[in-house]
């Protein structure tokens, strides 16, 4: 049986370019990751399509067992159309941590889409999404958290922030909660804006040239997504890759 291809009528694909959807022959199979009970599974991935015409869709199906922990950190930059699609199911006492950064320039289109399913009590999750768009790039961040009726004591947070460096760039952000339990702590939010003029002024008053001040503010903005990386070496790697992407050298 042939799987139905997505269209813009599907909420999670509403911002995808029409030409990309028209050219899809099939969706790639999702990589299945099963995190065993009581274990920890870290993921560090950089997605760069290279060619401006290339389409790269990465899909992950993550099942986190009782008391287990999955930490996933991504950087998406370069090339044509890139999509990160993550579907997570959390068992009792499980935790999912996400830090995802999209950096776009030129005509690039980047999408970060997540769906977290809290299906059992006491599970926690935290998602930090950051997007930086320049030129005519488009970045989309869509996150949905589902809390089932039996998933009492859920603690879930999702924050999506975008930084527009040019008026011709576009950032879409859509966090969403669907809660059926009554004893939970859930928070979601989004913000899209430009570099803080006062922060730039303050940095220049301290002797920093405008270009360097802008770079420092952008680096601090994307570094927020990698703040939960416990391994200092990997935290340095991911922030370094993101800084290179901001300079256009990654």
CSV table of N, CA and C in Angstrom, one decimal, residues 176-232:
chain,number,residue,atom,x,y,z
A,176,UNK,N,2.4,24.2,20.1
A,176,UNK,CA,1.0,23.8,20.3
A,176,UNK,C,1.0,22.7,21.5
A,177,UNK,N,0.0,22.9,22.3
A,177,UNK,CA,-0.2,21.9,23.4
A,177,UNK,C,-1.6,21.3,23.2
A,178,UNK,N,-1.7,20.0,23.5
A,178,UNK,CA,-3.0,19.3,23.6
A,178,UNK,C,-2.9,18.5,24.9
A,179,UNK,N,-3.7,18.9,25.9
A,179,UNK,CA,-3.6,18.3,27.2
A,179,UNK,C,-4.9,17.7,27.7
A,180,UNK,N,-4.8,16.4,28.1
A,180,UNK,CA,-6.0,15.7,28.6
A,180,UNK,C,-5.9,15.3,30.0
A,181,UNK,N,-4.7,15.5,30.6
A,181,UNK,CA,-4.5,15.3,32.1
A,181,UNK,C,-4.7,16.6,32.8
A,182,UNK,N,-5.0,16.5,34.1
A,182,UNK,CA,-5.3,17.7,34.9
A,182,UNK,C,-4.2,18.0,35.9
A,183,UNK,N,-3.2,17.2,36.1
A,183,UNK,CA,-2.1,17.5,37.0
A,183,UNK,C,-0.8,17.5,36.3
A,184,UNK,N,-0.6,18.6,35.6
A,184,UNK,CA,0.6,18.8,34.7
A,184,UNK,C,1.2,20.2,34.8
A,185,UNK,N,2.4,20.3,34.3
A,185,UNK,CA,3.0,21.6,34.2
A,185,UNK,C,3.6,21.7,32.8
A,186,UNK,N,2.9,22.5,32.0
A,186,UNK,CA,3.3,22.6,30.6
A,186,UNK,C,3.4,24.1,30.2
A,187,UNK,N,4.5,24.4,29.4
A,187,UNK,CA,4.7,25.7,29.0
A,187,UNK,C,5.2,25.7,27.5
A,188,UNK,N,4.7,26.7,26.8
A,188,UNK,CA,5.2,26.9,25.4
A,188,UNK,C,5.1,28.3,25.1
A,189,UNK,N,6.0,28.7,24.1
A,189,UNK,CA,6.1,30.1,23.7
A,189,UNK,C,6.9,30.3,22.5
A,190,UNK,N,6.8,31.4,21.9
A,190,UNK,CA,7.6,31.7,20.7
A,190,UNK,C,7.8,33.3,20.6
A,191,UNK,N,8.9,33.6,20.0
A,191,UNK,CA,9.2,35.1,19.8
A,191,UNK,C,10.1,35.2,18.6
A,192,UNK,N,9.7,36.2,17.8
A,192,UNK,CA,10.5,36.5,16.5
A,192,UNK,C,10.8,38.0,16.5
A,193,UNK,N,12.1,38.3,16.3
A,193,UNK,CA,12.4,39.7,16.3
A,193,UNK,C,13.8,39.9,15.6
A,194,UNK,N,14.4,41.1,15.8
A,194,UNK,CA,15.6,41.4,15.3
A,194,UNK,C,16.7,41.6,16.4
A,195,UNK,N,17.9,41.8,16.1
A,195,UNK,CA,18.9,42.0,17.1
A,195,UNK,C,18.6,43.2,17.9
A,196,UNK,N,18.9,43.1,19.2
A,196,UNK,CA,18.5,44.2,20.2
A,196,UNK,C,19.4,45.4,19.9
A,197,UNK,N,18.8,46.5,19.5
A,197,UNK,CA,19.6,47.7,19.3
A,197,UNK,C,20.3,48.2,20.5
A,198,UNK,N,19.7,48.1,21.7
A,198,UNK,CA,20.4,48.5,22.9
A,198,UNK,C,21.6,47.7,23.2
A,199,UNK,N,21.5,46.4,23.0
A,199,UNK,CA,22.6,45.5,23.3
A,199,UNK,C,23.7,45.8,22.3
A,200,UNK,N,23.4,46.1,21.0
A,200,UNK,CA,24.4,46.5,20.1
A,200,UNK,C,25.1,47.8,20.5
A,201,UNK,N,24.3,48.7,20.9
A,201,UNK,CA,24.9,50.0,21.4
A,201,UNK,C,25.8,49.8,22.6
A,202,UNK,N,25.3,49.0,23.5
A,202,UNK,CA,26.2,48.7,24.7
A,202,UNK,C,27.5,48.1,24.3
A,203,UNK,N,27.5,47.1,23.4
A,203,UNK,CA,28.7,46.4,23.0
A,203,UNK,C,29.6,47.4,22.3
A,204,UNK,N,29.1,48.3,21.4
A,204,UNK,CA,29.9,49.3,20.7
A,204,UNK,C,30.5,50.3,21.7
A,205,UNK,N,29.8,50.6,22.8
A,205,UNK,CA,30.3,51.5,23.8
A,205,UNK,C,31.5,50.9,24.5
A,206,UNK,N,31.5,49.6,24.5
A,206,UNK,CA,32.7,48.9,25.1
A,206,UNK,C,33.8,48.6,24.1
A,207,UNK,N,33.7,49.3,23.0
A,207,UNK,CA,34.8,49.2,22.0
A,207,UNK,C,34.7,48.2,20.9
A,208,UNK,N,33.6,47.4,20.9
A,208,UNK,CA,33.5,46.4,19.8
A,208,UNK,C,33.0,47.0,18.5
A,209,UNK,N,33.6,46.7,17.4
A,209,UNK,CA,33.1,47.1,16.1
A,209,UNK,C,31.7,46.5,15.9
A,210,UNK,N,30.8,47.2,15.1
A,210,UNK,CA,29.5,46.7,14.8
A,210,UNK,C,29.4,45.3,14.4
A,211,UNK,N,30.2,44.9,13.4
A,211,UNK,CA,30.2,43.5,12.9
A,211,UNK,C,30.5,42.5,14.0
A,212,UNK,N,31.5,42.8,14.8
A,212,UNK,CA,31.8,41.9,15.9
A,212,UNK,C,30.7,41.8,17.0
A,213,UNK,N,30.1,43.0,17.2
A,213,UNK,CA,29.0,43.0,18.2
A,213,UNK,C,27.8,42.2,17.7
A,214,UNK,N,27.5,42.3,16.4
A,214,UNK,CA,26.4,41.5,15.8
A,214,UNK,C,26.7,40.0,16.0
A,215,UNK,N,27.9,39.6,15.6
A,215,UNK,CA,28.3,38.2,15.7
A,215,UNK,C,28.2,37.7,17.1
A,216,UNK,N,28.6,38.4,18.1
A,216,UNK,CA,28.6,38.0,19.5
A,216,UNK,C,27.1,37.8,19.9
A,217,UNK,N,26.2,38.7,19.5
A,217,UNK,CA,24.8,38.5,19.9
A,217,UNK,C,24.2,37.3,19.2
A,218,UNK,N,24.5,37.1,18.0
A,218,UNK,CA,24.0,36.0,17.3
A,218,UNK,C,24.5,34.6,17.9
A,219,UNK,N,25.8,34.6,18.2
A,219,UNK,CA,26.4,33.4,18.8
A,219,UNK,C,25.7,33.1,20.1
A,220,UNK,N,25.5,34.1,20.9
A,220,UNK,CA,24.8,33.9,22.2
A,220,UNK,C,23.4,33.4,22.0
A,221,UNK,N,22.7,33.9,21.0
A,221,UNK,CA,21.4,33.5,20.7
A,221,UNK,C,21.3,32.0,20.4
A,222,UNK,N,22.1,31.5,19.5
A,222,UNK,CA,22.0,30.1,19.1
A,222,UNK,C,22.6,29.2,20.1
A,223,UNK,N,23.6,29.7,20.9
A,223,UNK,CA,24.2,28.9,22.0
A,223,UNK,C,23.2,28.4,23.0
A,224,UNK,N,22.1,29.2,23.1
A,224,UNK,CA,21.0,28.8,24.1
A,224,UNK,C,20.5,27.4,23.8
A,225,UNK,N,20.5,27.0,22.6
A,225,UNK,CA,19.9,25.7,22.2
A,225,UNK,C,20.8,24.5,22.6
A,226,UNK,N,22.1,24.8,22.9
A,226,UNK,CA,23.1,23.8,23.3
A,226,UNK,C,23.5,23.9,24.7
A,227,UNK,N,22.8,24.7,25.5
A,227,UNK,CA,23.2,24.9,26.9
A,227,UNK,C,23.0,23.6,27.7
A,228,UNK,N,22.1,22.7,27.3
A,228,UNK,CA,21.9,21.5,28.1
A,228,UNK,C,22.9,20.4,27.8
A,229,UNK,N,23.8,20.6,26.9
A,229,UNK,CA,24.8,19.5,26.5
A,229,UNK,C,25.7,19.4,27.7
A,230,UNK,N,25.7,18.3,28.4
A,230,UNK,CA,26.6,18.1,29.5
A,230,UNK,C,28.0,17.8,29.2
A,231,UNK,N,28.3,17.2,28.0
A,231,UNK,CA,29.6,17.0,27.6
A,231,UNK,C,30.2,18.3,27.0
A,232,UNK,N,31.2,18.8,27.7
A,232,UNK,CA,31.8,20.1,27.3
A,232,UNK,C,32.4,20.1,25.9
